[in-house]
Coordinates of C-alpha atoms in Angstrom, one line a residue:
Chain A
K1 CA -18.7 -39.7 26.5
Q2 CA -21.7 -38.5 24.5
E3 CA -24.4 -36.8 26.6
V4 CA -27.8 -36.3 25.1
T5 CA -30.2 -33.9 26.7
Q6 CA -33.9 -33.3 25.9
I7 CA -35.8 -30.2 26.9
P8 CA -38.5 -29.9 28.1
A9 CA -38.9 -33.0 30.2
A10 CA -42.6 -32.7 30.0
L11 CA -45.0 -30.6 27.8
S12 CA -48.7 -30.2 27.9
V13 CA -50.5 -28.5 25.0
P14 CA -54.1 -28.1 23.8
E15 CA -55.1 -30.0 20.7
G16 CA -54.2 -28.2 17.4
E17 CA -51.1 -26.4 18.6
N18 CA -47.8 -26.6 16.9
L19 CA -44.9 -27.6 19.1
V20 CA -41.2 -28.0 19.2
L21 CA -39.2 -30.6 21.1
N22 CA -35.4 -30.0 21.6
C23 CA -32.5 -32.4 21.7
S24 CA -28.9 -31.5 22.3
F25 CA -25.8 -33.6 22.2
T26 CA -22.2 -33.0 23.3
D27 CA -20.2 -34.9 20.6
S28 CA -20.8 -33.7 17.1
A29 CA -19.1 -36.7 15.4
I30 CA -22.3 -38.5 14.8
Y31 CA -23.4 -40.8 12.0
N32 CA -27.0 -39.9 12.3
L33 CA -29.8 -38.9 14.7
Q34 CA -33.1 -40.7 15.2
W35 CA -36.3 -39.6 16.8
F36 CA -38.5 -42.2 18.5
R37 CA -41.9 -42.3 20.0
Q38 CA -42.5 -44.5 23.1
D39 CA -46.0 -45.1 24.5
P40 CA -46.2 -46.1 28.2
G41 CA -44.8 -49.5 28.8
K42 CA -44.2 -50.1 25.1
G43 CA -41.4 -50.3 22.6
L44 CA -39.6 -47.7 20.5
T45 CA -41.3 -46.6 17.2
S46 CA -38.9 -44.8 14.8
L47 CA -40.3 -41.5 13.6
L48 CA -37.5 -39.9 11.6
L49 CA -33.9 -40.5 10.8
I50 CA -31.5 -37.7 9.9
Q51 CA -28.1 -38.5 8.4
S52 CA -25.2 -36.4 9.6
S53 CA -25.0 -34.7 6.2
Q54 CA -28.6 -33.7 6.2
R55 CA -30.3 -30.7 7.7
E56 CA -33.9 -31.9 8.0
Q57 CA -36.4 -34.7 7.4
T58 CA -40.1 -34.6 7.1
S59 CA -42.8 -37.2 7.6
G60 CA -46.4 -36.0 7.6
R61 CA -46.9 -33.6 10.4
L62 CA -43.4 -34.2 11.7
N63 CA -40.3 -32.3 10.8
A64 CA -36.9 -32.9 12.3
S65 CA -33.9 -30.6 11.9
L66 CA -30.3 -31.2 12.7
D67 CA -27.5 -28.7 13.3
K68 CA -24.5 -30.9 13.9
S69 CA -22.0 -28.2 14.5
S70 CA -24.0 -26.8 17.4
G71 CA -25.1 -30.2 18.6
R72 CA -28.8 -29.7 18.3
S73 CA -31.9 -31.2 16.8
T74 CA -35.5 -30.2 17.0
L75 CA -38.7 -32.2 16.3
Y76 CA -41.5 -30.0 15.1
I77 CA -45.1 -31.4 15.4
A78 CA -47.7 -29.5 13.5
A79 CA -51.4 -29.4 14.5
S80 CA -51.0 -31.7 17.5
Q81 CA -53.6 -34.4 18.2
P82 CA -54.4 -36.3 21.4
G83 CA -53.0 -39.4 19.7
D84 CA -49.6 -37.7 19.7
S85 CA -49.5 -38.0 23.5
A86 CA -46.4 -40.1 24.2
T87 CA -42.7 -39.8 25.2
Y88 CA -40.4 -38.7 22.4
L89 CA -36.8 -39.8 22.5
C90 CA -33.9 -38.6 20.4
A91 CA -30.9 -40.8 19.9
V92 CA -27.6 -40.1 18.3
R93 CA -25.5 -42.8 16.6
I94 CA -21.7 -42.8 17.2
G95 CA -19.8 -45.8 16.1
N96 CA -21.7 -48.9 16.9
Q97 CA -23.9 -47.4 19.6
F98 CA -26.9 -45.2 20.0
Y99 CA -27.0 -42.7 22.9
F100 CA -30.4 -41.8 24.1
G101 CA -31.9 -38.7 25.7
T102 CA -34.2 -39.0 28.7
G103 CA -37.2 -38.0 26.6
T104 CA -39.9 -35.4 26.5
S105 CA -43.3 -36.6 27.8
L106 CA -46.0 -34.9 25.6
T107 CA -49.6 -34.6 26.6
V108 CA -52.0 -33.2 24.0
I109 CA -55.3 -32.1 25.7
P110 CA -58.5 -32.5 23.7
Chain B
E1 CA -43.1 -53.8 7.1
P2 CA -40.6 -56.2 8.6
E3 CA -40.5 -56.3 12.4
V4 CA -38.1 -57.3 15.2
T5 CA -40.1 -59.7 17.4
Q6 CA -39.3 -60.2 21.1
T7 CA -40.7 -62.8 23.5
P8 CA -41.9 -62.9 26.1
S9 CA -43.5 -59.4 26.5
H10 CA -43.3 -59.7 30.2
Q11 CA -41.3 -62.0 32.5
V12 CA -41.3 -62.2 36.2
T13 CA -38.5 -64.1 37.9
Q14 CA -37.1 -64.7 41.3
M15 CA -33.8 -63.1 42.3
G16 CA -31.0 -65.5 41.5
Q17 CA -32.7 -67.3 38.7
E18 CA -31.5 -67.4 35.2
V19 CA -33.6 -65.8 32.4
I20 CA -33.4 -65.9 28.7
L21 CA -34.9 -63.1 26.6
R22 CA -35.5 -64.0 23.0
C23 CA -35.5 -61.9 19.8
V24 CA -36.1 -62.7 16.2
P25 CA -34.4 -59.9 14.1
I26 CA -35.4 -59.0 10.6
S27 CA -34.4 -61.8 8.3
N28 CA -31.7 -60.2 6.2
H29 CA -30.2 -58.2 9.1
L30 CA -26.7 -59.2 10.4
Y31 CA -26.1 -56.7 13.1
F32 CA -27.9 -57.2 16.4
Y33 CA -28.1 -55.2 19.6
W34 CA -29.5 -55.3 23.1
Y35 CA -30.5 -52.2 25.0
R36 CA -32.3 -51.8 28.3
Q37 CA -34.4 -49.1 30.0
I38 CA -34.8 -49.1 33.7
L39 CA -38.1 -47.4 34.7
G40 CA -37.8 -43.7 34.5
Q41 CA -34.3 -43.7 33.1
K42 CA -32.5 -43.5 29.7
V43 CA -32.4 -46.3 27.2
E44 CA -28.8 -47.7 27.6
F45 CA -26.7 -49.8 25.3
L46 CA -25.7 -53.3 26.5
V47 CA -24.1 -55.1 23.6
S48 CA -23.7 -55.4 19.8
F49 CA -23.3 -58.7 18.0
Y50 CA -22.0 -59.4 14.5
N51 CA -20.7 -62.4 12.7
N52 CA -21.5 -64.6 15.7
E53 CA -19.5 -62.7 18.1
I54 CA -19.8 -59.7 20.4
S55 CA -18.4 -56.6 18.6
E56 CA -18.9 -54.1 21.5
K57 CA -20.3 -54.1 25.0
S58 CA -20.9 -51.6 27.7
E59 CA -19.9 -51.6 31.3
I60 CA -23.3 -52.8 32.2
F61 CA -22.7 -56.1 30.3
D62 CA -20.7 -57.9 32.9
D63 CA -20.1 -61.6 33.3
Q64 CA -23.7 -62.4 34.3
F65 CA -24.8 -61.5 30.8
S66 CA -24.3 -63.4 27.6
V67 CA -25.7 -63.4 24.1
E68 CA -25.9 -65.9 21.4
R69 CA -27.5 -66.7 18.1
P70 CA -28.2 -70.4 18.6
D71 CA -30.0 -71.3 15.3
G72 CA -29.4 -68.5 12.8
S73 CA -32.7 -66.8 13.4
N74 CA -33.1 -66.2 17.2
F75 CA -30.9 -63.8 19.1
T76 CA -30.9 -64.3 22.9
L77 CA -29.8 -62.4 25.9
K78 CA -29.2 -64.6 29.0
I79 CA -28.9 -63.2 32.5
R80 CA -27.3 -65.9 34.7
S81 CA -28.3 -64.9 38.2
T82 CA -30.8 -62.1 38.2
K83 CA -30.7 -59.2 40.7
L84 CA -33.4 -56.8 41.7
E85 CA -31.6 -54.1 39.7
D86 CA -31.9 -56.1 36.5
S87 CA -35.6 -55.2 36.4
A88 CA -36.0 -53.2 33.3
M89 CA -37.4 -53.2 29.8
Y90 CA -35.0 -55.0 27.4
F91 CA -35.0 -54.0 23.8
C92 CA -33.6 -55.9 20.9
A93 CA -32.6 -54.1 17.7
S94 CA -31.2 -55.0 14.3
I95 CA -29.8 -53.3 11.2
A96 CA -29.2 -54.5 7.7
P97 CA -25.8 -55.3 6.3
G98 CA -23.9 -52.6 4.5
T99 CA -26.2 -49.9 5.9
E100 CA -24.7 -49.6 9.3
S101 CA -23.7 -46.0 9.2
H102 CA -26.6 -44.8 7.1
Y103 CA -29.7 -46.3 8.6
G104 CA -31.3 -46.3 12.0
Y105 CA -32.2 -49.4 14.0
T106 CA -35.4 -51.3 14.0
F107 CA -36.3 -52.0 17.6
G108 CA -38.5 -54.7 19.0
S109 CA -41.4 -54.0 21.3
G110 CA -39.4 -55.0 24.3
T111 CA -39.5 -57.6 27.1
R112 CA -40.4 -56.2 30.6
L113 CA -38.3 -58.1 33.1
T114 CA -39.4 -58.0 36.7
V115 CA -37.1 -59.5 39.3
V116 CA -38.8 -60.2 42.7

């Protein structure tokens, strides 16, 4: 069974810092990997989607990488802002299901 | 941008009661999913639905759960006799036809179910 782990569980940084969130997964036979943002009590907002054949995707200040062979993905956030404070989830797609990590709770301090 | 819409946003129900959670997927999507997230835990897969039938379901999706697409637009999740442990955020998601392996899901904003 696919296990998805995210490290760290929580992260607190001052505004303006660059930061990296980590995601690892046990089964490398994935279709794609998706990073989501979740605000407290809210739904899932898709940030970036990386296909299994891709190495990275960029959107604005966000850059996600994928190393399928080692079962790892990173989400890089440049010049963090207080509005980036949220929980970040990674999810890997195998077959007809997504398997989610437990998330990294990010706090950006003004 | 097209959205997946879920109603209600929050539902409180008494243990043993039936609840129906509603979702309106994106109009040209044909694959539909329900996930749930118990407070503080991972988002978990419940069921996938295609061509008016369940294509896959998890161990969580037991006989007290059912899904249907009653009118070609709504996609519903019914819990027949709710238990305290059914309290969770329930997410609906959909994906366009022909893109299943290449695109991510679009998720709704969720229904928070509280069983008392």
